[in-house]
CSV table of C-alpha atoms in Angstrom, one decimal:
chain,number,residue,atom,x,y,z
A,109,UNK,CA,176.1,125.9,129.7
A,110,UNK,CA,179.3,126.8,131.3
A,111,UNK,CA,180.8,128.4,127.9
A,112,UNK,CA,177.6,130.5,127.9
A,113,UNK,CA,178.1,131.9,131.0
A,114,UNK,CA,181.8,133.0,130.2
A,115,UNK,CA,180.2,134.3,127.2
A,116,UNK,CA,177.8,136.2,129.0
A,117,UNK,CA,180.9,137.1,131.5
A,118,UNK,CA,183.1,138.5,128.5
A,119,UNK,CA,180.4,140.4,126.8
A,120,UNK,CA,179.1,142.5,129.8
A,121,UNK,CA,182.9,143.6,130.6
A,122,UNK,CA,183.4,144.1,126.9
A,123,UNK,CA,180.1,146.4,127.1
A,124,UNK,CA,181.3,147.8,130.5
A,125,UNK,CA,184.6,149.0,129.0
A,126,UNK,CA,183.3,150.7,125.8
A,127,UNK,CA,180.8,152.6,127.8
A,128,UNK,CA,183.5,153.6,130.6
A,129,UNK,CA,185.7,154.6,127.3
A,130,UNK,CA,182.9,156.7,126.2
A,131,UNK,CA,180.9,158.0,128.9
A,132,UNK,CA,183.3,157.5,132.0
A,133,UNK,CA,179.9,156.0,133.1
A,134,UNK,CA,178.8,152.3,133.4
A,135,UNK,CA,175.4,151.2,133.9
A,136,UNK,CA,174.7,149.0,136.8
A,137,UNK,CA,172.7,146.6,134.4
A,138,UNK,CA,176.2,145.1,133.3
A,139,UNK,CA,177.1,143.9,137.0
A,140,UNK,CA,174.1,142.5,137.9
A,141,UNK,CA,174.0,140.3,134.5
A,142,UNK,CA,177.3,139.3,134.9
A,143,UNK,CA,177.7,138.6,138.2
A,144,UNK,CA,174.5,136.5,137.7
A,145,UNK,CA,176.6,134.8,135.5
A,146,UNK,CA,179.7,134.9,137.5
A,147,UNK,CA,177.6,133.3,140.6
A,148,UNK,CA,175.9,130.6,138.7
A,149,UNK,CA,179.3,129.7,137.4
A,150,UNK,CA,180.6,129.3,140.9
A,151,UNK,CA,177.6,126.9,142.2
A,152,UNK,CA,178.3,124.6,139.2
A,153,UNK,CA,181.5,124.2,140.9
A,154,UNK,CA,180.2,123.7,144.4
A,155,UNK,CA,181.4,120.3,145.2
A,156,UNK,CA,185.3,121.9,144.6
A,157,UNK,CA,184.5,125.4,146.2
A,158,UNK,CA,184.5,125.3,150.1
A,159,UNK,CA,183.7,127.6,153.2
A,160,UNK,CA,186.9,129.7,152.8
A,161,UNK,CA,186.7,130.3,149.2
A,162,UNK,CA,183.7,131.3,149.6
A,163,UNK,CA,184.8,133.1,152.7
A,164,UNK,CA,187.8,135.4,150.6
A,165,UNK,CA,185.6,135.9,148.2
A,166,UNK,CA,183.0,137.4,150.7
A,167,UNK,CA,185.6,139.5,152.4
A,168,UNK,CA,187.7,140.8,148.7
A,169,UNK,CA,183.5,142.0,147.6
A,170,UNK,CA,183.2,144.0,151.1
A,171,UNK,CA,186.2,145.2,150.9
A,172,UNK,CA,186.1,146.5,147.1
A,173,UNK,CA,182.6,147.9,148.4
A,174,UNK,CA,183.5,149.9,151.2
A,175,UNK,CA,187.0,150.6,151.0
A,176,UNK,CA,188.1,150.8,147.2
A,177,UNK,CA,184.9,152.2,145.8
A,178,UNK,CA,185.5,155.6,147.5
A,179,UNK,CA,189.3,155.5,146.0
A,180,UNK,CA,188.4,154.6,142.0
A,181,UNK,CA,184.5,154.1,141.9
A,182,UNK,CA,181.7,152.3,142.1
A,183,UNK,CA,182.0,150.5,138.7
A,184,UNK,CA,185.5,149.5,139.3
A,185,UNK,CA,184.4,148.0,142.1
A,186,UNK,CA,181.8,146.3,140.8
A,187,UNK,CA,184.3,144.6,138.1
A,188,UNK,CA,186.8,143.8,140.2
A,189,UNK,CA,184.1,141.9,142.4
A,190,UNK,CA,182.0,140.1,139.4
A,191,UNK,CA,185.6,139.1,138.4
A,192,UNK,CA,186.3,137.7,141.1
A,193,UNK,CA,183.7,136.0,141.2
A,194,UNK,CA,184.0,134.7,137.9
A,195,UNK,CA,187.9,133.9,139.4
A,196,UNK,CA,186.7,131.9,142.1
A,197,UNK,CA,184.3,129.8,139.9
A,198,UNK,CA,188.1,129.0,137.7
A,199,UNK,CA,189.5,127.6,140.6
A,200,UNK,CA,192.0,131.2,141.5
A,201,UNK,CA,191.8,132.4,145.3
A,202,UNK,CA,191.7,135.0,147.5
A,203,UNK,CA,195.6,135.6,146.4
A,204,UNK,CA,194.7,135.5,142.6
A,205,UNK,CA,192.0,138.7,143.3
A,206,UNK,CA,195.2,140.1,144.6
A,207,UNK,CA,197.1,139.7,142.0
A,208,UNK,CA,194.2,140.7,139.6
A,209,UNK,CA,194.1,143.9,141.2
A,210,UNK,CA,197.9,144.3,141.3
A,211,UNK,CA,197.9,143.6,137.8
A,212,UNK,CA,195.4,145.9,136.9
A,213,UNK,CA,197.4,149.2,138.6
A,214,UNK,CA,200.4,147.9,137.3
A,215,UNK,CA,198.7,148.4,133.7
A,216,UNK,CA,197.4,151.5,134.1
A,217,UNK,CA,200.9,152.8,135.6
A,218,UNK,CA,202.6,151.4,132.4
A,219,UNK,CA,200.1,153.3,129.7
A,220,UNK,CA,199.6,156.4,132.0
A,221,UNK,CA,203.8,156.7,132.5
A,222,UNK,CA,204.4,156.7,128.9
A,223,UNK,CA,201.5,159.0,127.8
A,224,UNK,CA,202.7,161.1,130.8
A,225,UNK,CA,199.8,161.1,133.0
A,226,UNK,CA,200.8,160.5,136.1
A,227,UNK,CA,201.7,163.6,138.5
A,228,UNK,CA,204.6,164.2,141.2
A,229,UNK,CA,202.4,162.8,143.7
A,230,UNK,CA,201.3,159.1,141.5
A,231,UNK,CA,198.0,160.5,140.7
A,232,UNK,CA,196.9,160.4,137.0
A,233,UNK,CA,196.9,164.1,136.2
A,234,UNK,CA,193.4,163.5,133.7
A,235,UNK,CA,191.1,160.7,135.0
A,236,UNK,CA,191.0,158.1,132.2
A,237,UNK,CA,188.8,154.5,132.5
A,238,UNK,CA,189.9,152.2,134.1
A,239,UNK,CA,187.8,149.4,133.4
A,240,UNK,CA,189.9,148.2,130.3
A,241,UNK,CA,193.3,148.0,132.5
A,242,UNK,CA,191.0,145.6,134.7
A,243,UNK,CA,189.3,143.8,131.9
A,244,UNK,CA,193.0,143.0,130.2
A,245,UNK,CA,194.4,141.8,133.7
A,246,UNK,CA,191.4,139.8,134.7
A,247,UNK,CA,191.7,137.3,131.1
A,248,UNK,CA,195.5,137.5,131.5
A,249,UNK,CA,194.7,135.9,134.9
A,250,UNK,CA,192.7,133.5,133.8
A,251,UNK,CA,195.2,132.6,131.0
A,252,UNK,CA,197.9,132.5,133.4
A,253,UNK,CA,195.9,130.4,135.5
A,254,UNK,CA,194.7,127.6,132.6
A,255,UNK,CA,198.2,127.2,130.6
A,256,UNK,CA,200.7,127.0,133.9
């Protein structure tokens, strides 16, 4: 059951990332699915998960939501909160989102500064998705997180 629900995880971010590549638009369809997913993942772990995982987990999805969505978008706010989500069902804490997210910018500096995208200022001078710089620091997370 378990390796379903990954499945199910991995395909809707997979989905969510070819359709932010092409249309710079995801449909909210992939987030609900997933974070189904996500959130039934995290109740089979409910005997290891306790009030303040639950708790940073609360605060990082209100925060994404009412913060971060006005800075990069609804949909990347959305991933970064199903994957966390999907984090906190692993084991990986309010300091892991962190370090998801940090991961994520820190991608999308590297590509964007060698293809020369990125203005005086640190903005990207063309908006280009970012759901694949999240998708590729979310399962290097979750590697990190399983092999050390």
């Amino acid at each position: 059951m378990s390796a379903l629900l990954w499945a199910v995880v991995a395909v809707c971010l997979a989905g969510a990332c070819i359709m932010d590549c092409r249309t710079c638009q995801v449909y909210n369809f992939f987030w609900w699915i997933s974070g189904a997913a996500a959130g039934i993942l995290l109740l089979m772990r409910k005997e290891q998960v306790g009030v303040e995982e639950v708790a940073e987990l609360g605060i990082f999805i209100l925060v994404q939501c009412t913060f971060f969505a006005k800075m990069y978008g609804r949909a990347d706010c959305y991933a970064f909160s199903v994957c966390a989500a999907a984090e906190a069902a692993a084991g990986i804490g309010g300091i892991g989102f962190l370090a998801h997210m940090l991961g994520a910018f820190c991608l999308l500096a590297l590509v964007q500064g060698i293809r020369r995208n990125i203005d005086s200022r640190g903005n990207l001078k063309r908006p280009v998705p970012f759901l694949p710089y999240i998708t590729l620091a979310f399962w290097a997370l979750l590697w990190y997180h399983y092999t050390c």
